[in-house]
Short mmCIF file of C-alpha atoms and ligand atoms in Angstrom, two decimals:
data_model
loop_
_atom_site.label_atom_id
_atom_site.label_comp_id
_atom_site.label_asym_id
_atom_site.label_seq_id
_atom_site.Cartn_x
_atom_site.Cartn_y
_atom_site.Cartn_z
CA MET M 1 -8.17 -15.99 -7.04
CA ILE M 2 -5.57 -13.44 -5.91
CA LYS M 3 -4.34 -14.98 -2.69
CA LYS M 4 -1.00 -13.29 -2.09
CA ALA M 5 -0.08 -9.67 -1.42
CA VAL M 6 3.34 -8.08 -1.18
CA LEU M 7 3.80 -5.08 1.13
CA PRO M 8 7.15 -3.32 0.93
CA VAL M 9 7.92 -1.89 4.38
CA ALA M 10 11.72 -1.86 4.54
CA GLY M 11 12.20 1.88 3.90
CA PHE M 12 13.93 4.08 6.49
CA GLY M 13 11.05 6.54 6.85
CA THR M 14 13.47 9.46 6.89
CA ARG M 15 10.70 12.02 6.49
CA PHE M 16 9.24 10.96 9.82
CA LEU M 17 12.38 11.21 11.95
CA PRO M 18 12.66 11.19 14.90
CA ALA M 19 9.35 9.27 15.19
CA SER M 20 10.67 6.60 12.80
CA LYS M 21 13.95 6.06 14.68
CA ALA M 22 12.71 3.30 16.98
CA THR M 23 9.22 2.76 15.54
CA PRO M 24 8.85 1.76 11.89
CA LYS M 25 7.09 4.49 9.94
CA GLU M 26 4.44 1.93 8.94
CA MET M 27 3.63 1.39 12.62
CA LEU M 28 2.80 5.04 13.26
CA PRO M 29 -0.92 5.19 14.00
CA ILE M 30 -3.69 7.01 12.23
CA ILE M 31 -5.76 7.51 15.43
CA ASP M 32 -5.37 4.07 17.02
CA LYS M 33 -4.42 1.76 14.16
CA PRO M 34 -0.94 1.51 12.61
CA LEU M 35 -0.85 2.71 9.02
CA VAL M 36 0.24 -0.70 7.72
CA GLN M 37 -2.83 -2.42 9.21
CA TYR M 38 -5.17 -0.46 6.95
CA ALA M 39 -3.42 -1.92 3.87
CA VAL M 40 -3.35 -5.42 5.39
CA GLU M 41 -7.10 -5.26 6.05
CA GLU M 42 -7.73 -3.99 2.52
CA ALA M 43 -5.87 -7.03 1.18
CA ILE M 44 -7.56 -9.57 3.43
CA ASN M 45 -10.97 -8.12 2.58
CA ILE M 46 -10.59 -9.12 -1.08
CA GLY M 47 -9.73 -12.70 -0.09
CA ILE M 48 -5.96 -12.54 0.21
CA ASN M 49 -4.64 -15.03 2.74
CA GLU M 50 -0.87 -14.65 2.44
CA ILE M 51 0.74 -11.33 3.28
CA ILE M 52 4.41 -11.01 2.33
CA PHE M 53 6.16 -8.16 4.10
CA ILE M 54 9.44 -7.05 2.55
CA THR M 55 11.04 -5.74 5.66
CA SER M 56 14.24 -5.37 7.67
CA PRO M 57 15.35 -6.95 10.97
CA GLU M 58 15.11 -3.50 12.62
CA LYS M 59 11.37 -3.57 12.04
CA TYR M 60 10.52 -6.54 14.26
CA SER M 61 7.59 -4.65 15.79
CA ILE M 62 5.66 -5.19 12.55
CA LYS M 63 5.84 -8.95 13.13
CA LYS M 64 4.93 -8.52 16.78
CA HIS M 65 1.89 -6.50 15.72
CA PHE M 66 0.53 -9.18 13.38
CA ASP M 67 1.34 -12.14 15.65
CA LYS M 68 -1.48 -13.30 17.88
CA ASN M 69 -0.90 -12.16 21.47
CA GLN M 70 -2.60 -14.87 23.55
CA ASP M 71 -1.33 -13.64 26.97
CA PHE M 72 -2.72 -10.16 26.43
CA GLU M 73 -5.98 -11.68 25.17
CA ASP M 74 -6.27 -13.85 28.32
CA ARG M 75 -5.63 -10.80 30.49
CA LEU M 76 -8.30 -8.80 28.69
CA ARG M 77 -10.80 -11.63 29.10
CA SER M 78 -10.07 -12.16 32.79
CA SER M 79 -10.56 -8.47 33.47
CA GLY M 80 -13.91 -8.46 31.65
CA LYS M 81 -12.70 -6.50 28.63
CA ASP M 82 -13.79 -9.06 26.06
CA GLU M 83 -14.89 -6.36 23.65
CA MET M 84 -11.24 -5.28 23.25
CA VAL M 85 -10.09 -8.75 22.11
CA GLU M 86 -11.21 -8.17 18.52
CA ARG M 87 -9.08 -5.04 18.42
CA LEU M 88 -6.07 -6.91 19.82
CA ASN M 89 -6.30 -10.11 17.78
CA PRO M 90 -8.66 -9.40 14.86
CA GLY M 91 -10.63 -12.44 13.72
CA ILE M 92 -9.80 -11.72 10.05
CA PHE M 93 -6.10 -12.42 10.76
CA THR M 94 -6.75 -15.95 11.99
CA ASP M 95 -6.36 -17.81 8.70
CA VAL M 96 -3.80 -15.46 7.19
CA LYS M 97 -0.18 -16.47 6.78
CA PHE M 98 2.22 -13.59 7.36
CA HIS M 99 5.67 -13.88 5.77
CA TYR M 100 8.62 -11.62 6.59
CA VAL M 101 11.40 -11.37 4.01
CA ASN M 102 14.38 -9.18 4.76
CA GLN M 103 15.51 -6.77 2.07
CA ASN M 104 19.18 -6.59 2.91
CA ASP M 105 20.04 -3.78 0.48
CA GLN M 106 17.82 -0.74 0.10
CA ASN M 107 17.77 -0.79 -3.71
CA GLY M 108 14.33 0.59 -4.40
CA LEU M 109 10.75 -0.58 -4.82
CA GLY M 110 11.45 -2.91 -7.74
CA HIS M 111 14.21 -4.61 -5.79
CA ALA M 112 11.85 -4.95 -2.80
CA ILE M 113 9.20 -6.72 -4.91
CA LEU M 114 11.84 -9.08 -6.35
CA GLN M 115 12.49 -10.40 -2.84
CA ALA M 116 9.00 -11.93 -2.86
CA GLU M 117 9.57 -14.09 -5.94
CA ASP M 118 10.06 -17.42 -4.15
CA ILE M 119 6.98 -17.06 -1.98
CA VAL M 120 4.80 -15.75 -4.83
CA ASP M 121 5.88 -18.92 -6.66
CA GLY M 122 4.34 -18.26 -10.08
CA ASP M 123 0.96 -16.94 -8.90
CA SER M 124 -0.56 -13.58 -9.76
CA PHE M 125 -0.26 -11.28 -6.77
CA ALA M 126 -1.18 -7.86 -5.39
CA VAL M 127 1.22 -5.13 -4.30
CA LEU M 128 0.09 -2.59 -1.73
CA LEU M 129 2.18 0.43 -0.76
CA PRO M 130 0.99 1.16 2.78
CA ASP M 131 1.80 4.89 2.54
CA ASP M 132 -1.21 5.28 0.28
CA LEU M 133 -4.35 5.15 2.35
CA PHE M 134 -7.69 4.87 0.57
CA PHE M 135 -11.25 5.28 1.74
CA SER M 136 -14.16 4.35 -0.47
CA GLU M 137 -17.20 2.15 -0.30
CA LYS M 138 -15.48 -0.39 -2.53
CA SER M 139 -11.78 -0.46 -1.64
CA CYS M 140 -9.11 0.56 -4.12
CA LEU M 141 -7.80 -3.01 -4.31
CA SER M 142 -11.30 -4.37 -4.80
CA GLN M 143 -11.87 -1.94 -7.71
CA LEU M 144 -8.58 -3.14 -9.18
CA LEU M 145 -9.51 -6.79 -8.72
CA ASP M 146 -12.71 -6.21 -10.73
CA LEU M 147 -10.58 -5.01 -13.64
CA TYR M 148 -8.08 -7.85 -13.25
CA LYS M 149 -10.92 -10.38 -13.50
CA ARG M 150 -12.14 -8.73 -16.70
CA VAL M 151 -8.83 -8.39 -18.54
CA ASP M 152 -6.75 -11.23 -17.05
CA ALA M 153 -3.61 -9.06 -17.30
CA SER M 154 -1.46 -6.98 -14.96
CA VAL M 155 -3.41 -3.95 -13.69
CA ILE M 156 -2.51 -0.75 -11.86
CA ALA M 157 -4.61 1.71 -9.87
CA VAL M 158 -4.28 5.33 -10.97
CA ASN M 159 -5.74 8.70 -10.16
CA LYS M 160 -5.54 12.23 -11.52
CA ILE M 161 -2.95 14.49 -9.94
CA ASP M 162 -2.45 18.20 -10.48
CA LYS M 163 0.55 18.99 -12.66
CA ASP M 164 2.45 20.67 -9.80
CA ASN M 165 2.63 17.37 -7.93
CA ILE M 166 3.03 14.98 -10.85
CA HIS M 167 6.82 14.70 -10.32
CA LYS M 168 6.19 12.64 -7.15
CA TYR M 169 4.60 9.71 -8.98
CA GLY M 170 4.81 7.12 -11.70
CA VAL M 171 2.81 8.57 -14.60
CA ILE M 172 1.13 6.68 -17.43
CA LYS M 173 0.74 7.51 -21.09
CA PRO M 174 -2.82 6.42 -21.73
CA GLY M 175 -3.86 4.56 -24.86
CA SER M 176 -7.54 3.83 -25.39
CA ILE M 177 -9.82 4.75 -22.51
CA ASP M 178 -13.11 3.05 -21.85
CA ASN M 179 -15.18 3.87 -18.80
CA ASN M 180 -12.41 4.39 -16.23
CA VAL M 181 -10.32 1.60 -17.78
CA ILE M 182 -7.16 2.64 -19.59
CA ASN M 183 -5.01 0.56 -21.87
CA ILE M 184 -1.54 1.78 -20.85
CA GLU M 185 0.84 2.72 -23.65
CA ASP M 186 3.82 3.77 -21.62
CA ILE M 187 4.81 4.68 -18.08
CA VAL M 188 7.52 6.86 -16.59
CA GLU M 189 8.74 7.25 -13.02
CA LYS M 190 8.60 10.72 -11.48
CA PRO M 191 8.79 12.87 -14.64
CA ASN M 192 9.24 16.65 -14.62
CA LYS M 193 6.06 18.61 -15.01
CA VAL M 194 6.90 19.40 -18.65
CA ASP M 195 7.81 15.82 -19.59
CA ALA M 196 4.85 14.12 -17.90
CA PRO M 197 2.91 12.11 -20.51
CA SER M 198 -0.42 12.84 -18.72
CA ASP M 199 -1.85 13.88 -15.38
CA ILE M 200 -2.70 10.26 -14.52
CA ALA M 201 -0.51 8.96 -11.73
CA VAL M 202 0.08 5.52 -10.30
CA CYS M 203 -1.28 5.14 -6.78
CA GLY M 204 0.00 2.38 -4.55
CA ARG M 205 -2.05 -0.65 -5.60
CA TYR M 206 -1.10 -3.13 -8.32
CA ILE M 207 -2.04 -6.67 -9.36
CA PHE M 208 0.66 -8.42 -11.36
CA LYS M 209 1.00 -11.56 -13.38
CA SER M 210 4.13 -13.31 -12.12
CA SER M 211 5.90 -12.45 -15.41
CA ILE M 212 6.74 -9.09 -13.78
CA PHE M 213 9.60 -10.87 -11.97
CA ASN M 214 11.38 -11.56 -15.29
CA PHE M 215 11.19 -7.89 -16.16
CA LEU M 216 12.28 -6.78 -12.70
CA LYS M 217 15.38 -8.89 -13.20
CA SER M 218 16.21 -7.21 -16.48
CA THR M 219 15.58 -3.71 -15.11
CA GLY M 220 18.78 -1.78 -14.49
CA PHE M 221 19.51 0.65 -11.70
CA ASP M 222 18.23 4.20 -12.27
CA LYS M 223 20.40 7.26 -11.72
CA SER M 224 19.76 7.19 -7.98
CA GLY M 225 20.94 3.56 -7.84
CA GLU M 226 17.50 2.02 -7.44
CA ILE M 227 15.56 -0.63 -9.32
CA GLN M 228 12.22 1.01 -10.06
CA LEU M 229 9.02 -1.01 -10.32
CA THR M 230 7.84 1.54 -12.89
CA ASP M 231 10.83 0.76 -15.12
CA ALA M 232 10.00 -2.96 -14.99
CA ILE M 233 6.40 -2.17 -15.97
CA LYS M 234 7.78 -0.16 -18.90
CA ILE M 235 9.53 -3.31 -20.16
CA LEU M 236 6.50 -5.48 -19.36
CA LEU M 237 4.45 -3.21 -21.65
CA LYS M 238 6.58 -4.27 -24.61
CA HIS M 239 5.44 -7.88 -24.11
CA GLU M 240 2.00 -7.80 -22.52
CA GLU M 241 -1.06 -5.58 -22.21
CA VAL M 242 -1.22 -3.66 -18.93
CA TYR M 243 -4.35 -1.80 -17.87
CA ALA M 244 -5.06 0.95 -15.38
CA ALA M 245 -8.21 1.41 -13.31
CA VAL M 246 -9.03 4.98 -12.36
CA TYR M 247 -9.67 4.78 -8.64
CA THR M 248 -12.81 6.46 -7.35
CA GLY M 249 -12.73 7.43 -3.70
CA GLU M 250 -10.61 9.30 -1.20
CA LYS M 251 -6.84 8.98 -1.08
CA PHE M 252 -4.36 10.17 1.53
CA ASP M 253 -0.64 10.21 0.86
CA CYS M 254 0.60 9.24 4.31
CA GLY M 255 4.21 9.23 3.11
CA SER M 256 4.15 13.00 3.65
CA LYS M 257 3.51 14.77 6.94
CA GLN M 258 0.69 16.79 5.39
CA GLY M 259 -1.06 13.67 4.11
CA PHE M 260 -0.56 11.86 7.40
CA VAL M 261 -2.09 14.72 9.40
CA HIS M 262 -4.87 15.12 6.82
CA ALA M 263 -5.78 11.43 7.19
CA THR M 264 -5.66 11.71 10.97
CA ILE M 265 -8.04 14.68 11.03
CA ALA M 266 -10.39 13.15 8.45
CA LEU M 267 -10.61 9.87 10.35
CA ALA M 268 -10.96 11.58 13.70
CA LEU M 269 -13.94 13.52 12.38
CA ARG M 270 -15.50 10.22 11.28
CA ASP M 271 -14.89 8.36 14.52
CA LYS M 272 -18.16 8.75 16.42
CA SER M 273 -16.47 8.19 19.79
CA ILE M 274 -14.36 11.36 19.41
CA SER M 275 -15.70 13.36 16.46
CA ASN M 276 -17.70 15.93 18.48
CA ASP M 277 -14.72 16.75 20.67
CA ILE M 278 -12.34 16.91 17.72
CA GLU M 279 -14.65 19.22 15.82
CA LYS M 280 -14.81 21.54 18.84
CA ILE M 281 -11.02 21.48 19.21
CA ILE M 282 -10.46 22.28 15.54
CA LYS M 283 -12.92 25.19 15.70
CA GLU M 284 -11.19 26.54 18.81
CA ILE M 285 -7.78 26.35 17.16
CA ILE M 286 -8.98 28.11 14.03
C1 G1P X 1 6.11 4.82 -5.51
C2 G1P X 1 6.23 4.47 -6.98
C3 G1P X 1 5.49 5.49 -7.83
C4 G1P X 1 4.04 5.60 -7.36
C5 G1P X 1 3.99 5.91 -5.87
C6 G1P X 1 2.56 5.87 -5.36
O1 G1P X 1 6.83 6.01 -5.27
O2 G1P X 1 7.59 4.40 -7.33
O3 G1P X 1 5.51 5.10 -9.18
O4 G1P X 1 3.37 6.59 -8.10
O5 G1P X 1 4.75 4.98 -5.11
O6 G1P X 1 2.50 6.25 -4.04
P1 G1P X 1 7.24 6.48 -3.78
O7 G1P X 1 6.05 7.16 -3.20
O8 G1P X 1 7.61 5.25 -3.02
O9 G1P X 1 8.38 7.42 -3.96
#
């Protein structure tokens, strides 16, 4: 029932310079898979079949990555490496339509989502921020979809964050709480520690009713000149119920170097083909 997902990937990736100079930050790999592919797979695995990248012309390698590469596939097959074909051209991409919309001005996350309005075309849709990488038996988006189906309203994934890091996130003011489901009363983008309405932060997965576009349009620029998605949700809350699902599972913030390296080590230790060697290497280093 949710068939479209929006992935904002137009950002400059300044924190990852010089790696992000010629390679989009989202294409940097965690082991052998670009970061953005983890989010794309998470979306496809809940039944999404249209992925809308909000991107920039500089980032053409993202399109190249999701296009089928038939020549390479033929070469792999003729050299007997058939088992690699699934890694090159994953079967789950076959029936997926990938859209690429350029965000000409870098005016923030809310502005990025607005660029998808025509393609979303009145449907409810998911938003995935690829910097947030989740690992759990049931994916973060799948947990969120369960809630969406129950409440038939816009829903946001959240998790608890220690107060010293709360200023990096959108933070909700919870209303009634029932079994990991929170009726959101208010939301604020990146509050100071002392002003934060709770320790419950927005992580990068959302499912929206298309009404969010109306509120994005009436959201003004914040003091840094950006249109914040969180500010649009704040207005949405005056008109509609919005719920949060407390995500259960692991989360890596790959927008920071620490989180990116953490995810790399964690995944390397889980990858049976290299885990023994990596464990030995880590022990030697320590
Ligand atoms: C964005 C959102 C913020 C959210 C965060 C999750 O911030 O604006 O509300 O908590 O993603 O990762 P960013 O990390 O892009 O600064």
